[in-house]
Coordinates of C-alpha atoms in Angstrom, one line a residue:
X1 CA 8.5 -15.3 -15.0
X2 CA 8.2 -16.7 -11.5
X3 CA 11.4 -14.9 -10.4
X4 CA 10.2 -11.6 -11.6
X5 CA 6.9 -12.1 -9.9
X6 CA 8.5 -13.0 -6.6
X7 CA 10.8 -9.9 -6.9
X8 CA 7.8 -7.7 -7.5
X9 CA 5.9 -9.1 -4.5
X10 CA 9.0 -8.7 -2.3
X11 CA 9.7 -5.1 -3.4
X12 CA 6.0 -4.2 -2.8
X13 CA 6.1 -5.7 0.6
X14 CA 9.5 -4.1 1.6
X15 CA 8.3 -0.7 0.3
X16 CA 4.9 -1.0 2.1
X17 CA 6.5 -1.9 5.4
X18 CA 9.1 0.8 5.1
X19 CA 6.4 3.4 4.4
X20 CA 4.2 2.2 7.2
X21 CA 7.0 2.9 9.6
X22 CA 7.3 6.5 8.6
X23 CA 6.0 9.4 10.8
X24 CA 3.5 11.0 8.4
X25 CA 0.0 9.7 7.8
X26 CA 0.3 10.0 4.0
X27 CA 3.3 7.7 4.0
X28 CA 1.4 5.2 6.1
X29 CA -1.6 5.3 3.7
X30 CA 0.7 4.7 0.7
X31 CA 2.4 1.9 2.6
X32 CA -0.9 0.2 3.4
X33 CA -1.9 0.4 -0.2
X34 CA 1.4 -1.2 -1.3
X35 CA 1.0 -3.9 1.2
X36 CA -2.6 -4.5 -0.1
X37 CA -1.2 -4.8 -3.6
X38 CA 1.5 -7.3 -2.5
X39 CA -1.1 -9.5 -0.7
X40 CA -3.3 -9.4 -3.9
X41 CA -0.4 -10.6 -6.0
X42 CA 0.5 -13.3 -3.5
X43 CA -3.1 -14.5 -3.4
X44 CA -3.2 -14.6 -7.2
X45 CA 0.0 -16.6 -7.3
X46 CA -1.4 -19.3 -5.1
X47 CA -3.4 -20.6 -8.1
X48 CA -0.1 -21.3 -9.9
X49 CA 1.2 -19.1 -12.7
X50 CA 0.3 -20.6 -16.0
X51 CA -0.3 -18.8 -19.2
X52 CA -1.8 -21.7 -21.2
X53 CA -4.8 -22.5 -19.0
X54 CA -8.1 -21.0 -19.9
X55 CA -10.4 -19.2 -17.5
X56 CA -13.6 -19.9 -19.5
X57 CA -15.0 -23.4 -19.7
X58 CA -15.0 -25.0 -23.1
X59 CA -12.0 -23.1 -24.4
X60 CA -9.2 -25.6 -23.7
X61 CA -8.5 -28.9 -22.0
X62 CA -7.0 -27.4 -18.8
X63 CA -8.5 -24.6 -16.8
X64 CA -7.2 -22.1 -14.3
X65 CA -8.2 -22.3 -10.7
X66 CA -11.0 -19.8 -10.0
X67 CA -10.6 -19.7 -6.2
X68 CA -7.5 -17.5 -6.2
X69 CA -9.1 -15.2 -8.6
X70 CA -12.2 -14.9 -6.4
X71 CA -10.0 -14.3 -3.3
X72 CA -8.0 -11.6 -5.2
X73 CA -11.2 -9.8 -6.2
X74 CA -12.5 -9.9 -2.7
X75 CA -9.2 -8.6 -1.3
X76 CA -9.2 -5.7 -3.8
X77 CA -12.7 -4.7 -2.6
X78 CA -11.8 -5.0 1.1
X79 CA -8.5 -3.2 0.5
X80 CA -10.2 -0.3 -1.3
X81 CA -12.7 0.1 1.6
X82 CA -9.9 0.0 4.1
X83 CA -7.8 2.6 2.3
X84 CA -10.8 4.9 1.9
X85 CA -11.4 4.6 5.6
X86 CA -7.8 5.3 6.5
X87 CA -7.7 8.3 4.1
X88 CA -10.8 9.8 5.8
X89 CA -9.4 9.1 9.2
X90 CA -6.1 10.8 8.3
X91 CA -8.0 13.8 6.9
X92 CA -9.9 14.1 10.2
X93 CA -6.8 13.8 12.3
X94 CA -5.1 16.5 10.2
X95 CA -8.1 18.8 10.7
X96 CA -8.3 18.1 14.5
X97 CA -4.6 18.2 15.3
X98 CA -3.3 20.7 12.7
X99 CA -0.5 18.4 11.4
X100 CA -0.1 15.1 9.7
X101 CA 2.2 13.3 12.1
X102 CA 1.1 9.8 13.2
X103 CA 1.5 10.6 16.9
X104 CA 0.0 14.1 16.6
X105 CA 3.2 16.0 17.7
X106 CA 5.5 18.1 15.7
X107 CA 9.0 16.9 15.1
X108 CA 11.5 18.6 17.5
X109 CA 13.7 20.0 14.7
X110 CA 10.9 21.1 12.3
X111 CA 11.1 24.8 13.4
X112 CA 14.5 25.4 11.8
X113 CA 13.3 23.9 8.5
X114 CA 9.9 25.6 8.3
X115 CA 10.6 29.0 9.6
X116 CA 13.5 31.0 8.0
X117 CA 15.8 32.9 10.3
X118 CA 14.8 36.6 9.8
X119 CA 17.8 37.9 11.7
X120 CA 20.1 37.3 8.8
X121 CA 17.9 39.0 6.2

């Protein structure tokens, strides 16, 4: 179970970093969301992965650590607020600049892909 958990955290981190390095703002937003999920999983795993411990007092002899659960819930709330802010910021940049590139400039070869050549028609 731990191996699968580590692979999931690693894949989420890799995909998040890869998408954050893309040139479009939507990719950056999705990458930040994936990084947020990876951090949440990492924080949750800091309390040791154990299926037999109870989270409610009086249900068993051993109990799960509540601190990683509280940290994960706090990270979820902060991550949601951060993603909402970045989405609004990206929408505003798209409205002001007219495109969704991170640096605000069009790619140099985008004209040949967007505009068809009308001379051949």
